[in-house]
């Protein structure tokens, strides 16, 4: 199941079933850790996000709240010149509990968007050089993007878990 980019050994998979099982494991663990009404933000490229969305739907007690399209300002070029430049990434906002209530700071999101409703297409730049000062990771997200996710879906003193914490991923193998 080859990726279009070589991100390193950590990103290589033998086949579809390996990718499917890896995603099932971390999603099941997320389910165990989340409170009812708690939400997840999951970003990914076309090579993985649809598998993840399918797993959420198959589990029966997750609701996909939004499909955010992150439009990357100044995306990295497509060096192979055999595809369109990958300038977007899909972010799923998912809630534990089909009928439970989740937190959404509608007012803050509206204020951040010039007093208009925040849409599901977010134009945000890549991580800045300052954000990369501790090292470069091929799938690093800009702080502006992470801030928007956290501010929109958490109240003061809520707990936030980063399942992968950058390159600190634990696969459980």
Coordinates of C-alpha atoms in Angstrom, one line a residue:
X1 CA 0.0 0.0 0.0
X2 CA 2.5 2.6 -1.1
X3 CA 2.3 6.2 -0.1
X4 CA 2.9 9.0 -2.6
X5 CA 5.6 10.4 -0.3
X6 CA 8.5 8.7 1.4
X7 CA 8.0 9.9 5.0
X8 CA 10.3 7.3 6.5
X9 CA 10.1 3.7 7.8
X10 CA 7.4 4.6 10.4
X11 CA 5.0 5.3 7.4
X12 CA 5.5 2.1 5.5
X13 CA 2.8 -0.6 5.5
X14 CA 2.8 -4.0 4.0
X15 CA -0.8 -4.0 2.8
X16 CA -4.3 -2.7 3.2
X17 CA -5.2 -5.1 6.0
X18 CA -2.2 -3.9 8.0
X19 CA -3.4 -0.3 7.7
X20 CA -7.0 -1.2 8.5
X21 CA -5.9 -3.1 11.6
X22 CA -3.6 -0.4 12.8
X23 CA -6.4 2.2 12.5
X24 CA -9.0 -0.1 14.2
X25 CA -6.6 -0.5 17.2
X26 CA -6.1 3.2 17.8
X27 CA -9.8 4.1 17.2
X28 CA -10.9 1.4 19.7
X29 CA -8.5 2.8 22.2
X30 CA -9.8 6.3 21.6
X31 CA -13.3 5.0 22.1
X32 CA -12.3 3.5 25.4
X33 CA -10.7 6.7 26.6
X34 CA -13.3 9.2 25.4
X35 CA -16.2 10.2 27.6
X36 CA -19.6 10.1 26.0
X37 CA -20.0 13.3 24.1
X38 CA -16.2 13.7 23.8
X39 CA -14.8 14.4 20.4
X40 CA -11.9 13.5 18.2
X41 CA -10.1 15.4 15.5
X42 CA -8.4 13.2 12.9
X43 CA -6.5 14.5 10.0
X44 CA -5.2 12.6 7.0
X45 CA -4.6 12.4 3.3
X46 CA -6.6 10.5 0.8
X47 CA -4.4 7.5 1.4
X48 CA -5.8 6.8 4.9
X49 CA -8.7 9.1 5.8
X50 CA -11.4 7.2 4.0
X51 CA -10.4 4.0 5.8
X52 CA -10.6 5.9 9.1
X53 CA -14.0 7.3 8.3
X54 CA -15.3 3.9 7.4
X55 CA -14.1 2.4 10.7
X56 CA -15.9 5.2 12.6
X57 CA -19.1 4.5 10.8
X58 CA -18.8 0.7 11.2
X59 CA -18.3 1.0 15.0
X60 CA -21.9 2.2 15.5
X61 CA -21.4 4.7 18.4
X62 CA -19.4 7.4 16.6
X63 CA -20.9 10.3 14.7
X64 CA -18.9 12.2 12.2
X65 CA -19.8 15.8 12.9
X66 CA -17.9 17.5 10.2
X67 CA -15.6 16.9 7.3
X68 CA -13.2 19.8 7.4
X69 CA -11.1 20.6 4.3
X70 CA -7.8 22.2 5.3
X71 CA -6.6 24.2 2.3
X72 CA -2.8 24.6 2.7
X73 CA -1.5 28.0 1.7
X74 CA 1.7 27.5 -0.3
X75 CA 1.6 23.6 -0.3
X76 CA 4.8 21.7 -1.0
X77 CA 5.3 21.1 -4.8
X78 CA 4.6 17.8 -6.4
X79 CA 8.1 16.7 -7.4
X80 CA 7.0 13.8 -9.6
X81 CA 4.9 16.0 -11.9
X82 CA 2.5 13.1 -12.3
X83 CA -0.4 14.3 -10.0
X84 CA -2.1 17.4 -9.0
X85 CA -0.3 19.1 -6.2
X86 CA -1.7 17.9 -2.8
X87 CA -2.9 21.1 -1.4
X88 CA -5.6 19.9 1.0
X89 CA -6.0 17.6 3.9
X90 CA -9.2 16.2 5.3
X91 CA -10.0 16.5 9.0
X92 CA -12.8 14.5 10.5
X93 CA -14.5 15.8 13.7
X94 CA -16.1 12.9 15.4
X95 CA -18.1 12.4 18.5
X96 CA -18.5 9.4 20.8
X97 CA -22.2 8.7 21.2
X98 CA -24.7 8.9 18.3
X99 CA -27.2 10.9 20.3
X100 CA -25.0 12.4 22.9
X101 CA -24.3 16.2 23.2
X102 CA -20.8 17.6 22.4
X103 CA -19.3 21.0 23.1
X104 CA -19.0 23.5 20.3
X105 CA -18.0 27.1 20.9
X106 CA -20.0 28.6 18.0
X107 CA -19.6 32.1 19.3
X108 CA -15.8 32.0 19.4
X109 CA -15.6 30.4 15.9
X110 CA -17.9 33.1 14.6
X111 CA -15.7 35.8 16.2
X112 CA -12.5 34.3 14.7
X113 CA -14.2 34.4 11.3
X114 CA -15.0 38.2 11.1
X115 CA -18.4 37.6 12.8
X116 CA -19.6 35.1 10.2
X117 CA -20.3 31.4 10.7
X118 CA -17.2 29.4 10.4
X119 CA -17.3 27.1 7.3
X120 CA -15.9 23.6 6.9
X121 CA -13.1 24.8 4.6
X122 CA -10.2 26.3 6.5
X123 CA -7.4 28.1 4.7
X124 CA -4.4 27.9 6.9
X125 CA -0.7 28.0 6.1
X126 CA 1.9 25.4 6.7
X127 CA 3.9 25.3 10.0
X128 CA 6.2 28.3 10.3
X129 CA 9.9 28.0 10.7
X130 CA 9.5 28.9 14.4
X131 CA 7.1 26.0 14.8
X132 CA 9.7 23.7 13.3
X133 CA 12.6 24.9 15.6
X134 CA 12.6 21.6 17.5
X135 CA 12.8 19.5 14.4
X136 CA 10.9 18.8 11.2
X137 CA 8.2 16.2 10.9
X138 CA 6.6 15.4 7.5
X139 CA 3.0 15.6 8.7
X140 CA 3.4 18.4 11.2
X141 CA 0.4 20.7 11.6
X142 CA 0.5 24.4 12.1
X143 CA -0.4 25.7 15.5
X144 CA -3.2 27.9 14.0
X145 CA -4.9 24.7 12.8
X146 CA -4.6 22.9 16.2
X147 CA -5.7 26.0 18.1
X148 CA -8.9 26.2 16.0
X149 CA -9.7 22.5 16.7
X150 CA -9.1 22.8 20.4
X151 CA -10.8 26.2 20.9
X152 CA -13.9 25.1 19.0
X153 CA -14.5 21.9 20.9
X154 CA -13.2 22.3 24.5
X155 CA -14.1 24.3 27.5
X156 CA -11.6 25.6 30.1
X157 CA -10.0 22.7 32.1
X158 CA -11.1 20.0 29.6
X159 CA -8.6 17.2 29.0
X160 CA -7.0 17.0 25.5
X161 CA -5.2 13.8 24.3
X162 CA -3.0 13.7 21.3
X163 CA -3.0 10.0 20.3
X164 CA 0.1 10.3 18.2
X165 CA 1.9 13.3 19.7
X166 CA 3.9 13.9 16.5
X167 CA 6.7 11.4 16.0
X168 CA 6.1 9.9 19.5
X169 CA 3.6 7.3 18.1
X170 CA 3.3 4.0 19.8
X171 CA 2.0 1.2 17.6
X172 CA 1.3 -1.4 20.2
X173 CA 3.2 -4.1 18.2

